[in-house]
Coordinates of C-alpha atoms and ligand atoms in Angstrom, one line a residue:
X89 CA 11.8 -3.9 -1.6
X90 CA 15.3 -2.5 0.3
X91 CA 15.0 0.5 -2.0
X92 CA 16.0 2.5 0.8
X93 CA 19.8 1.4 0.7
X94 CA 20.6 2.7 -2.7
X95 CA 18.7 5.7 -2.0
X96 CA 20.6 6.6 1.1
X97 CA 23.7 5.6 -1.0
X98 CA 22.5 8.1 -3.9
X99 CA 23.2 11.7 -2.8
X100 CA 21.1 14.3 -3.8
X101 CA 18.7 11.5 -5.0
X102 CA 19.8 11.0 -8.5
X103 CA 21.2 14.7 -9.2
X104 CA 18.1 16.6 -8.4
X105 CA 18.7 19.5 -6.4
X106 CA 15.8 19.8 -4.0
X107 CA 16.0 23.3 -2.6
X108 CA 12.9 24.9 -3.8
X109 CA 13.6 28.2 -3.2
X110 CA 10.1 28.8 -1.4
X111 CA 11.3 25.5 1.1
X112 CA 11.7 27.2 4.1
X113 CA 15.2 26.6 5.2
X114 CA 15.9 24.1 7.9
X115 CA 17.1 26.3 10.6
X116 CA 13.5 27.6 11.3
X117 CA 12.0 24.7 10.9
X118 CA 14.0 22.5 13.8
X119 CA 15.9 23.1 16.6
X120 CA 14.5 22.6 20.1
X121 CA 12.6 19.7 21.1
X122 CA 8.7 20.8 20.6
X123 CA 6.4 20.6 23.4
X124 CA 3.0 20.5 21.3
X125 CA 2.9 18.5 17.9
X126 CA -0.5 17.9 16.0
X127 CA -0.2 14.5 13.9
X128 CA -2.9 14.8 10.8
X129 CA -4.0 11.1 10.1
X130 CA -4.6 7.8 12.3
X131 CA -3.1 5.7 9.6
X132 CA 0.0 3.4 10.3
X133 CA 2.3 6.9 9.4
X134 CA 0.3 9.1 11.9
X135 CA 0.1 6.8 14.6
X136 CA 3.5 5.7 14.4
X137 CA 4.6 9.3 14.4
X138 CA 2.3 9.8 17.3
X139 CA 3.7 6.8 19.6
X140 CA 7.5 8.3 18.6
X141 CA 6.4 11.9 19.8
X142 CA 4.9 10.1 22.7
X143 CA 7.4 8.3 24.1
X144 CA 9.8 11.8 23.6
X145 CA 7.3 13.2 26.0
X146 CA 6.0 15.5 23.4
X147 CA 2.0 16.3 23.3
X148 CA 0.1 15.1 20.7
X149 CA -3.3 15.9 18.9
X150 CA -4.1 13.2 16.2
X151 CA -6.6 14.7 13.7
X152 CA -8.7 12.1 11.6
X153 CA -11.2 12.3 9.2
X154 CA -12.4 9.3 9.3
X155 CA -14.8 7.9 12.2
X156 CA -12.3 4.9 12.5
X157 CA -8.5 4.8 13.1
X158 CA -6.4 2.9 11.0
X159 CA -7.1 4.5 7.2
X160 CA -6.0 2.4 4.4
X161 CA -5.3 -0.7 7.2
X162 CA -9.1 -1.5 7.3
X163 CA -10.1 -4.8 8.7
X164 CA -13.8 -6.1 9.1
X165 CA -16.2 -8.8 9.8
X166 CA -18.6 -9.7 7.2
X167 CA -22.5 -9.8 8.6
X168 CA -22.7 -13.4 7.6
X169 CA -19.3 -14.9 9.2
X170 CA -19.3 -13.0 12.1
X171 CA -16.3 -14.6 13.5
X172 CA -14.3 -14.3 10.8
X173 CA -12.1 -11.0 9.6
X174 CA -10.9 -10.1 6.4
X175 CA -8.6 -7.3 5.5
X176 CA -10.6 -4.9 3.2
X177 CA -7.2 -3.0 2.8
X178 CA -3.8 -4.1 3.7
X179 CA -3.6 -7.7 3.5
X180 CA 0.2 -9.1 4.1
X181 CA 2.9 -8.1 6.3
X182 CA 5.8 -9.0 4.7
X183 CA 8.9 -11.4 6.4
X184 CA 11.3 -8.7 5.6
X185 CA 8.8 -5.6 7.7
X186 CA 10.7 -5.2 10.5
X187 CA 9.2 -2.5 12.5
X188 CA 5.8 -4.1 11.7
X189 CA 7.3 -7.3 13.3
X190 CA 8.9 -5.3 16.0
X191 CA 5.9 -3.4 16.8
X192 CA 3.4 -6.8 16.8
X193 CA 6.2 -8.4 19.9
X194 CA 5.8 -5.1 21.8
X195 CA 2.2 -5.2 21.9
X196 CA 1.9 -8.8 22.1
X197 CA 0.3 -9.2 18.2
X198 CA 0.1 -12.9 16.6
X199 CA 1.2 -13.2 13.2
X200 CA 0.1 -16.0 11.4
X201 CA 1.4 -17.4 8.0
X202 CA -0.7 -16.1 5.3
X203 CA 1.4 -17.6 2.5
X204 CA -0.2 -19.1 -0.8
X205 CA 0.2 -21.8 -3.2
X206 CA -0.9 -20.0 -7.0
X207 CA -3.2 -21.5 -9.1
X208 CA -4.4 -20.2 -12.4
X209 CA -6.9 -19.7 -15.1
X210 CA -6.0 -18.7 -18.2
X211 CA -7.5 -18.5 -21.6
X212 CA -10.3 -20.8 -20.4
X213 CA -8.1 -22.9 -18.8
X214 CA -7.4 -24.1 -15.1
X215 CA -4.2 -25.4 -13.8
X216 CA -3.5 -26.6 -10.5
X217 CA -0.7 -24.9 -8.4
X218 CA 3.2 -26.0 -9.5
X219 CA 1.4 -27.2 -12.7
X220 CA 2.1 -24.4 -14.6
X221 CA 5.2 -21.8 -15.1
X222 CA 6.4 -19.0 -17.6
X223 CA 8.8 -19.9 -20.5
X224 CA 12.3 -21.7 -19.2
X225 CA 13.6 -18.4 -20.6
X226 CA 12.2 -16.4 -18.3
X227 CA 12.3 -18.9 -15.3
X228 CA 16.2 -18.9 -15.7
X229 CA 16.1 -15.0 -15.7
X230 CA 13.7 -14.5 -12.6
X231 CA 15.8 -17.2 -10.9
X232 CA 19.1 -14.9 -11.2
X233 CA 17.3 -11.7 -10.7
X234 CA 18.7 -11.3 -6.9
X235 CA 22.6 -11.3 -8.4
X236 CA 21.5 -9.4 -11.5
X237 CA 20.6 -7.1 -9.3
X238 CA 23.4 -6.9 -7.6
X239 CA 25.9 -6.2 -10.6
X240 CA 23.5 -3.0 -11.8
X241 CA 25.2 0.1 -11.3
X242 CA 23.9 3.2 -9.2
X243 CA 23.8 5.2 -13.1
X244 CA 22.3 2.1 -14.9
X245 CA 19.6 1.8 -11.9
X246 CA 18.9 5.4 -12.7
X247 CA 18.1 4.8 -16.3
X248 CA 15.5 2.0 -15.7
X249 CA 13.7 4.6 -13.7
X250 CA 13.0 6.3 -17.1
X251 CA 11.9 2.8 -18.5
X252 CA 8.5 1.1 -17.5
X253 CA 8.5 -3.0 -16.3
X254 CA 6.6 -4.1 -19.3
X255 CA 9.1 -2.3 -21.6
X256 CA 12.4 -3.9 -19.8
X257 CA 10.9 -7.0 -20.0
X258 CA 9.8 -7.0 -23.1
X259 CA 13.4 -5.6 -24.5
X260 CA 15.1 -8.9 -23.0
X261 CA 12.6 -10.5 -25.7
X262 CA 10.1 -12.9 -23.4
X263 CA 7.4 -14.2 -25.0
X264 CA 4.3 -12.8 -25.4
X265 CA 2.2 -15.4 -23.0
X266 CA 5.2 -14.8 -20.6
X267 CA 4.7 -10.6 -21.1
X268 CA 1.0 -11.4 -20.5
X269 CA 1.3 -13.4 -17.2
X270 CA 4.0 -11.0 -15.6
X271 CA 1.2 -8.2 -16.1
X272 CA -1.2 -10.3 -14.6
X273 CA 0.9 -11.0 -11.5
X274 CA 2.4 -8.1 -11.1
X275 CA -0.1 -5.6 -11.6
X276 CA -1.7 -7.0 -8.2
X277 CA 1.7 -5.7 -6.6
X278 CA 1.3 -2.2 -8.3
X279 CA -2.3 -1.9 -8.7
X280 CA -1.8 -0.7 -12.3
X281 CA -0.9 -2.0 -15.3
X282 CA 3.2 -3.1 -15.9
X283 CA 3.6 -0.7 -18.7
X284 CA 2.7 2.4 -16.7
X285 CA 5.1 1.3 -13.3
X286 CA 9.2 2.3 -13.4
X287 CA 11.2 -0.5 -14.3
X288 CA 13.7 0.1 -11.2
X289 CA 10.2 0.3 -8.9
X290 CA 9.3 -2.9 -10.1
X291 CA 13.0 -4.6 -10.2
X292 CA 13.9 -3.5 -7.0
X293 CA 10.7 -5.0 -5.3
X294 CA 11.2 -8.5 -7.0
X295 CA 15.1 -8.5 -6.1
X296 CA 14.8 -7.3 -2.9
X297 CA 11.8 -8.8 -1.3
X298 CA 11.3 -12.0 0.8
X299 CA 10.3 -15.1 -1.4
X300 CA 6.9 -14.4 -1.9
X301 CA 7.5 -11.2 -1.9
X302 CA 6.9 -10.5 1.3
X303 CA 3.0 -11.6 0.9
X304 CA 3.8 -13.8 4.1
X305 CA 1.8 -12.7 7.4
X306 CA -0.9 -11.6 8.8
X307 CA -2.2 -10.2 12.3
X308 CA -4.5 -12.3 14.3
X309 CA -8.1 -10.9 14.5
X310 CA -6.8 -8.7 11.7
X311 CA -4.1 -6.2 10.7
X312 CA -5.7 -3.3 12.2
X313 CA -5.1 -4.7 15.7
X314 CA -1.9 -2.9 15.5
X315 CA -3.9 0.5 15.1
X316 CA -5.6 -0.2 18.3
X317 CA -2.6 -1.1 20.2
X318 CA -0.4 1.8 19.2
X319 CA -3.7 4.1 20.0
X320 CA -4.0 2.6 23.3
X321 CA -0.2 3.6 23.5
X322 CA -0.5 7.0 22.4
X323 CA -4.3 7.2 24.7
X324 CA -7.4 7.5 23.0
X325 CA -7.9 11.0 24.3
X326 CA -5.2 12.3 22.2
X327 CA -7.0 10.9 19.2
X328 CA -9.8 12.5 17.7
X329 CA -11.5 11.2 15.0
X330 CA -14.3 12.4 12.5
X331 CA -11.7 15.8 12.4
X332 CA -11.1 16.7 8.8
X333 CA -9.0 18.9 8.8
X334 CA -9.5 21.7 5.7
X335 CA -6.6 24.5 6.5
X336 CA -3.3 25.0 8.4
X337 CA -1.9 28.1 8.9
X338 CA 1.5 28.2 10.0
X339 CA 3.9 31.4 11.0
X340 CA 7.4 31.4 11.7
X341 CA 6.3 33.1 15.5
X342 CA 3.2 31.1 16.3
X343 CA 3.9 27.8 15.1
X344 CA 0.8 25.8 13.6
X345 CA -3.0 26.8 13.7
X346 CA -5.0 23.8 11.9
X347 CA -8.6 24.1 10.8
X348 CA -11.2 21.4 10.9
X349 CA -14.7 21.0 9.2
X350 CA -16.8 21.5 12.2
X351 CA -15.4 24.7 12.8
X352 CA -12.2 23.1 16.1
X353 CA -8.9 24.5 15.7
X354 CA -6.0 23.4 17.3
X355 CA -2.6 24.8 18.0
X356 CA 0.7 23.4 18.0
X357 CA 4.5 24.0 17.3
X358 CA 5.0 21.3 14.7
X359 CA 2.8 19.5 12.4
X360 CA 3.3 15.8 11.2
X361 CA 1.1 15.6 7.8
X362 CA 0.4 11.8 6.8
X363 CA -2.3 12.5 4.6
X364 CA -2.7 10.9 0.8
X365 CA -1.9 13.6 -2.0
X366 CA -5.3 13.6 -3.0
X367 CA -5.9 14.9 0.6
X368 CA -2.8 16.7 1.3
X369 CA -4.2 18.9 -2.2
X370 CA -7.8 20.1 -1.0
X371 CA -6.6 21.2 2.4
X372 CA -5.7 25.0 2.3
X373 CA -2.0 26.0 2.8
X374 CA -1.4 29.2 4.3
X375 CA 1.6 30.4 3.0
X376 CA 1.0 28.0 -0.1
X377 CA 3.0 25.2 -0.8
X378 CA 5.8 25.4 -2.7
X379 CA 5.5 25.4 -6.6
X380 CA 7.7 22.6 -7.3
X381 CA 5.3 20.7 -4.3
X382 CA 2.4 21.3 -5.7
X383 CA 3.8 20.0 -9.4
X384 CA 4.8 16.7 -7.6
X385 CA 1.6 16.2 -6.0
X386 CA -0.5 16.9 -9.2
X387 CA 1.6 14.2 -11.1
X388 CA 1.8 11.4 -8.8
X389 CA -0.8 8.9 -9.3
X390 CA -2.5 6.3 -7.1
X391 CA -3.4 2.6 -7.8
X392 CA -6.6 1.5 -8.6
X393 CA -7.4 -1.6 -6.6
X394 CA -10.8 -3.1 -5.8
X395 CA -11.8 -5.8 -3.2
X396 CA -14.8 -7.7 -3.5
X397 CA -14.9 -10.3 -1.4
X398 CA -17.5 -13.0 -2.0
X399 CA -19.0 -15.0 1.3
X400 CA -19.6 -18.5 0.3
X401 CA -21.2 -21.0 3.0
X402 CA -18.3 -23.4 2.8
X403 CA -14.7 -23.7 1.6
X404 CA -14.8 -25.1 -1.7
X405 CA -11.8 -24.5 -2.9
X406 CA -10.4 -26.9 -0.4
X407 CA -7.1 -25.9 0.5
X408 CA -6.7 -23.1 3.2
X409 CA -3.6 -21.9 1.5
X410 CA -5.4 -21.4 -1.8
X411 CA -5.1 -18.1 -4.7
X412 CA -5.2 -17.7 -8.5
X413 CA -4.7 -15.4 -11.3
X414 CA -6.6 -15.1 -14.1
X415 CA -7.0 -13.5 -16.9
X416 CA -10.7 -12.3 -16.2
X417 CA -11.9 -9.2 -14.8
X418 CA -12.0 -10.4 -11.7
X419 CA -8.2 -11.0 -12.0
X420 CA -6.9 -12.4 -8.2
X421 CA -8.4 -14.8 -6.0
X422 CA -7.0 -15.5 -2.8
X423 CA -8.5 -16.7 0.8
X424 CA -9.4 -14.4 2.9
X425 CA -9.9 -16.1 5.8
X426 CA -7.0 -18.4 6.0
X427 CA -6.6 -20.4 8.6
X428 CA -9.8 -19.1 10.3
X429 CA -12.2 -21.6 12.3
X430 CA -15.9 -22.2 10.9
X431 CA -16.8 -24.0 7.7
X432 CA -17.6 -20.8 6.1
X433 CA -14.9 -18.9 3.8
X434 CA -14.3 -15.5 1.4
X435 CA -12.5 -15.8 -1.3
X436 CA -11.7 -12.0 -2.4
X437 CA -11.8 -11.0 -6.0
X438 CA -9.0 -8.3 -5.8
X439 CA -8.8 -6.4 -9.1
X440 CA -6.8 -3.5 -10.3
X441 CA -7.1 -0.6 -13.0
X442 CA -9.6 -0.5 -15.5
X443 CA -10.8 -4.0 -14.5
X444 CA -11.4 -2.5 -10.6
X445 CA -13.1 0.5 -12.5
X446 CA -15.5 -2.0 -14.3
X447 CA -16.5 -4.3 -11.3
X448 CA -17.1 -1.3 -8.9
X449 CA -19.4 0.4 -11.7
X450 CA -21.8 -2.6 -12.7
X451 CA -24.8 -3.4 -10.5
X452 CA -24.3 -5.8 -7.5
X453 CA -25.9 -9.1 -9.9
X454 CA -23.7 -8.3 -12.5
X455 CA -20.9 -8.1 -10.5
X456 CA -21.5 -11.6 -8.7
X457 CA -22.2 -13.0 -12.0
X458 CA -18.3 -11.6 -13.6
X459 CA -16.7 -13.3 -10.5
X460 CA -18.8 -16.2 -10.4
X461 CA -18.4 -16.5 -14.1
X462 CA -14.2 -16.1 -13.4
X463 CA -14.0 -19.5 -11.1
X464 CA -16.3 -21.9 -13.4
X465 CA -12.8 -23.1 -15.0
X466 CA -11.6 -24.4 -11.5
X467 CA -15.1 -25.2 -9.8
X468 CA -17.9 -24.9 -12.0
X469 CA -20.9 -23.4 -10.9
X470 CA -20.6 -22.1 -7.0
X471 CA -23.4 -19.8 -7.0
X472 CA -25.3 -22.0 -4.5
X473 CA -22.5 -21.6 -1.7
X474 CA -22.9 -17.9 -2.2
X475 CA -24.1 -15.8 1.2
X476 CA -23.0 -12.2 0.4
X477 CA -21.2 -10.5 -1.2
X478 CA -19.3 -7.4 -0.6
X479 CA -16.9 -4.5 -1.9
X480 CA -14.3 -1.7 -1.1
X481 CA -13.1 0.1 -4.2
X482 CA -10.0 2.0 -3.0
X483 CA -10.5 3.9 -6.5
X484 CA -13.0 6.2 -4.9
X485 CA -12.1 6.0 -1.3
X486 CA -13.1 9.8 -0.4
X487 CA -9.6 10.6 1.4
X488 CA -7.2 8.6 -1.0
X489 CA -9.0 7.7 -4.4
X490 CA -6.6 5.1 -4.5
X491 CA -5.0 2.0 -2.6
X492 CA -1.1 3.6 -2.5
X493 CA 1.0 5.7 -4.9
X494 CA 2.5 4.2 -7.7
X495 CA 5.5 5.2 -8.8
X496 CA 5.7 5.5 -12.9
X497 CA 8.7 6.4 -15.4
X498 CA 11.1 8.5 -13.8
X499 CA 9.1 9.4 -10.8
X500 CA 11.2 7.4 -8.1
X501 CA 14.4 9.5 -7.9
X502 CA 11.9 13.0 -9.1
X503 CA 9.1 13.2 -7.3
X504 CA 9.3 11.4 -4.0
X505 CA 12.2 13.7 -2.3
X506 CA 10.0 16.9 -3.6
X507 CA 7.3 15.6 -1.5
X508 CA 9.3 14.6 1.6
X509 CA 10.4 18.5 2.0
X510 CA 9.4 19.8 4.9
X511 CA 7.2 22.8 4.7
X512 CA 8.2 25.5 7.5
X513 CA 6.3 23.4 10.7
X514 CA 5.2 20.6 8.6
X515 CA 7.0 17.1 7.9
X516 CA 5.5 15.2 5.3
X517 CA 4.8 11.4 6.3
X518 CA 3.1 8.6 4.5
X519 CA 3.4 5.4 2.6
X520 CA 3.6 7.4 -0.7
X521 CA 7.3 8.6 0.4
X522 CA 8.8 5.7 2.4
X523 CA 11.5 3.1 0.2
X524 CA 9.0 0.8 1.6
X525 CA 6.2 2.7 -0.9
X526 CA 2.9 1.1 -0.6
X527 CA 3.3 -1.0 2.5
X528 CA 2.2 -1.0 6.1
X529 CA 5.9 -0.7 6.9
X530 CA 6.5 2.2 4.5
X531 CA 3.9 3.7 6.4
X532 CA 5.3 3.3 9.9
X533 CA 8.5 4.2 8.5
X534 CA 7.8 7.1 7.2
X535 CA 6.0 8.8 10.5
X536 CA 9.0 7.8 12.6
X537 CA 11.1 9.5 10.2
X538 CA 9.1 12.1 9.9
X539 CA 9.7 12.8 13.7
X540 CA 13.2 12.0 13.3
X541 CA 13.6 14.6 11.1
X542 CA 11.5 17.2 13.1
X543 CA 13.6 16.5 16.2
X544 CA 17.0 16.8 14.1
Ligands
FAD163 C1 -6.4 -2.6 -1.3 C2 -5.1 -2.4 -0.6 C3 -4.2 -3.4 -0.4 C4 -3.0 -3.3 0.3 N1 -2.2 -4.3 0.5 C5 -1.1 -4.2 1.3 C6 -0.4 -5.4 1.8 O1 -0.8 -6.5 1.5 N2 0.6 -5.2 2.6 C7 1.0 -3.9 3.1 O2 1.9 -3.8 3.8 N3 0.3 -2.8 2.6 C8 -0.7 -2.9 1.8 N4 -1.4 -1.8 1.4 C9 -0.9 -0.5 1.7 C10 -1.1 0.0 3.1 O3 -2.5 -0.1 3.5 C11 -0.7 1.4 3.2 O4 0.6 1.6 2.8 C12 -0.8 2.1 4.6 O5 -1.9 1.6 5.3 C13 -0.9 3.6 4.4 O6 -0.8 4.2 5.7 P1 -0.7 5.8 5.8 O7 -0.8 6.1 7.2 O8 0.4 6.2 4.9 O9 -2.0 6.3 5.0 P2 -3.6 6.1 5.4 O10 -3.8 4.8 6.0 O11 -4.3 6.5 4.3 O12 -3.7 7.2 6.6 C14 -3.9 8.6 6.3 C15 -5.1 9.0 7.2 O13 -5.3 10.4 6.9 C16 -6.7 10.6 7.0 N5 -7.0 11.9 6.4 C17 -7.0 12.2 5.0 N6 -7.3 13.5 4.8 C18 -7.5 14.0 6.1 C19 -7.9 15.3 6.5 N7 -8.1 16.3 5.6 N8 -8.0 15.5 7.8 C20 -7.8 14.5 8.7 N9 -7.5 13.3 8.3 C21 -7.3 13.0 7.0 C22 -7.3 9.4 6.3 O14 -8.7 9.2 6.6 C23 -6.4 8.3 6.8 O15 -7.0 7.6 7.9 C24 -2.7 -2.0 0.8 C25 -3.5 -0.9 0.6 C26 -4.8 -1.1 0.0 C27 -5.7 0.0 -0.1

């Protein structure tokens, strides 16, 4: 997903002047290098901001809510496979992440292939991987979609923003059953359905990305090794978690003042704000936000994506590179613990929207019987291989209520660079306004250029 070429190339982000008048102007808010900075955050975006500020010798509070590090990046052991660790957050790290790469080699992280071979079930029906295919139609269209891309103009670019996925693919006149397998697939990559997601979002991502589109890697021992690393970097004292913070006062004299629940404070120059907009909206501003902020928060939504892994005793499904789509509520399977020693295995159920809403909502026995239920086409009855099972649903995390941003009709080149304004100390950071939106890279990204920008 390079969206981040054309939007450097695009001055003044699609012709939408960004000068709120209430933005404090940038002269106050750079200019020497600070000597006290307060990160809010220990996601990828705050730690990365904090290890940049670090290494420029700056001090460095990290705030967290949380009583871990590592926010949407969560990885855990299931009680009953101890020795194995699935992600109950971000999953892949893609071929084309280079500071995630970078950042893995400089703390000495493995990343193993976590690549997949798609099976599916649809309509009742199982079919083996490379056994089944959209319409020749649309194969010969997805096949050229990397030099399509290519010949789109900046302007014609801009007008699919205003157009959802479902609707541009839909105007090139695919076929139904290939409309309804592109939502399937692609909703897993947005978390909502196709016909709410902007058409350029979604075309950029599938012209720009690796092969699998960049679901390709995976730390060893789990993606949130890298949280640990870069906190070792950054030292753990800096760090302090269990720290929601619930005001920040700033003043153009006196820099920052930021409030926590348990009644801290903590002062610093700057501010580095990595927080989710659900988050970023219940913490009191003083002076406010800007209007036009506060109108770009309230409109940008957040993908609803569930994980419910299921433990099973042993690895039924055979192959170690083994997912599927379906067209149940339980919508993606995939293995979770890939390439992991022991006989036991999780397949994760990983469903979005409504469908995420549904299986987070029903009792635990329901639940294990709507998944069950969704892999009797490929395997018949597993039940008795069952151990536990488990879920996250990132729709009502208390700090996010969603798993990332997702960016809808004409929200790419309007609301993001509103919400990357700085606000007199404070530089906004967070996967919901990197061109690598929704990733662990965006993430990192997005505090180091947060910093970047804070340092001029
Ligand atoms: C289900 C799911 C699947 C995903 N799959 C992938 C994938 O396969 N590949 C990939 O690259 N990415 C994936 N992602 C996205 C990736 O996890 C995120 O892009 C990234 O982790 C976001 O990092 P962040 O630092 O921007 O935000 P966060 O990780 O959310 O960090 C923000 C931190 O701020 C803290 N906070 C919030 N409010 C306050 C407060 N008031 N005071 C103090 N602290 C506060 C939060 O607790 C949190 O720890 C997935 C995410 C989810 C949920």
């Amino acid at each position: 997903m390079k969206r981040r070429d054309f939007l450097r190339q695009s001055s003044l982000f699609g012709g939408i002047a960004i000068t709120a008048p209430s933005i404090i102007s940038e002269t106050i808010a750079k200019g020497k290098k600070p000597k006290s900075v307060i990160v809010i955050g220990a996601g990828f975006s705050g730690l990365a901001a904090a290890y940049a500020l670090k290494k420029q010798g700056i001090r460095v509070t990290v705030l967290e809510a949380r009583n871990r590090i590592g926010g949407r990046v969560f990885s855990f052991k299931p009680k009953t496979t101890l020795d194995n660790v699935i992600e109950l957050g971000a999953e892949w790290v893609g071929q084309s992440h280079e500071r995630v790469i970078a950042l893995c080699k400089e703390f000495g992280l493995e990343l193993f292939n976590n690549q997949f071979e798609t099976h599916l079930t649809f309509q009742g029906e199982y079919q083996k991987a490379n056994t089944w295919n959209t319409s020749p139609e649309f194969d010969a269209f997805w096949k050229q979609k990397e030099q399509l891309w290519k010949t789109y103009s900046h302007e014609f670019k801009k007008k699919l923003d205003k157009q959802d996925w479902w609707r541009f693919l839909s105007n090139k006149g695919f076929s139904d059953r290939d409309l309804l397998l592109r939502e399937l697939m692609d909703s897993t990559d947005f978390g909502e359905s196709i016909r709410h997601v902007s058409a350029f979002a979604a075309f950029a991502e599938y012209a720009e990305s690796s092969e699998k589109n960049e679901m390709d890697l995976k730390i060893k021992n789990g993606n949130g090794m890298l949280a640990e690393k870069l906190a070792d970097a950054i030292g753990r004292e800096f760090i302090l978690t269990n720290h929601s913070v619930l005001q920040i006062d700033q003043d153009m004299k006196n820099g920052v003042t930021v409030h926590c629940a348990d009644g801290t404070k903590f002062n610093a120059e700057k501010l580095v704000c990595t927080v989710p907009t659900y988050s970023l909206q219940k913490i009191k501003w003083t002076p406010h936000l800007p209007g036009i902020q506060i109108d770009a928060l309230n409109s940008l939504q957040y993908a609803r994506i569930g994980k419910f892994p299921m433990v099973f005793i042993e690895r039924f499904w055979k192959e170690e590179n083994f997912d599927m789509i379906t067209d149940t509520p339980a919508h993606y399977f995939y293995h979770g613990t890939k390439d992991q020693p022991g006989k036991p295995g999780v397949l994760i159920s990983y469903a979005i929207g409504e469908k995420a809403d549904v299986l987070a909502s029903v009792t635990q026995e329901q639940r294990e019987e709507i998944i069950l239920n969704a892999l009797k086409p490929a395997f018949g009855d597993v039940r008795k291989y069952l151990n536990e099972s488990l879920m996250y649903y990132w729709g009502i995390d208390a700090f996010s209520k969603g798993a990332y941003a997702f960016y809808g009709k004409g929200q790419w080149f309007g609301t993001m660079p509103v919400l990357k304004q700085h606000h007199m100390h404070t530089y906004f950071a967070g996967e919901h306004l990197a061109d690598w939106q929704g990733f662990m890279e965006g993430a990192i990204n997005s505090g180091e250029e947060a910093v970047k920008q804070m340092l001029g």
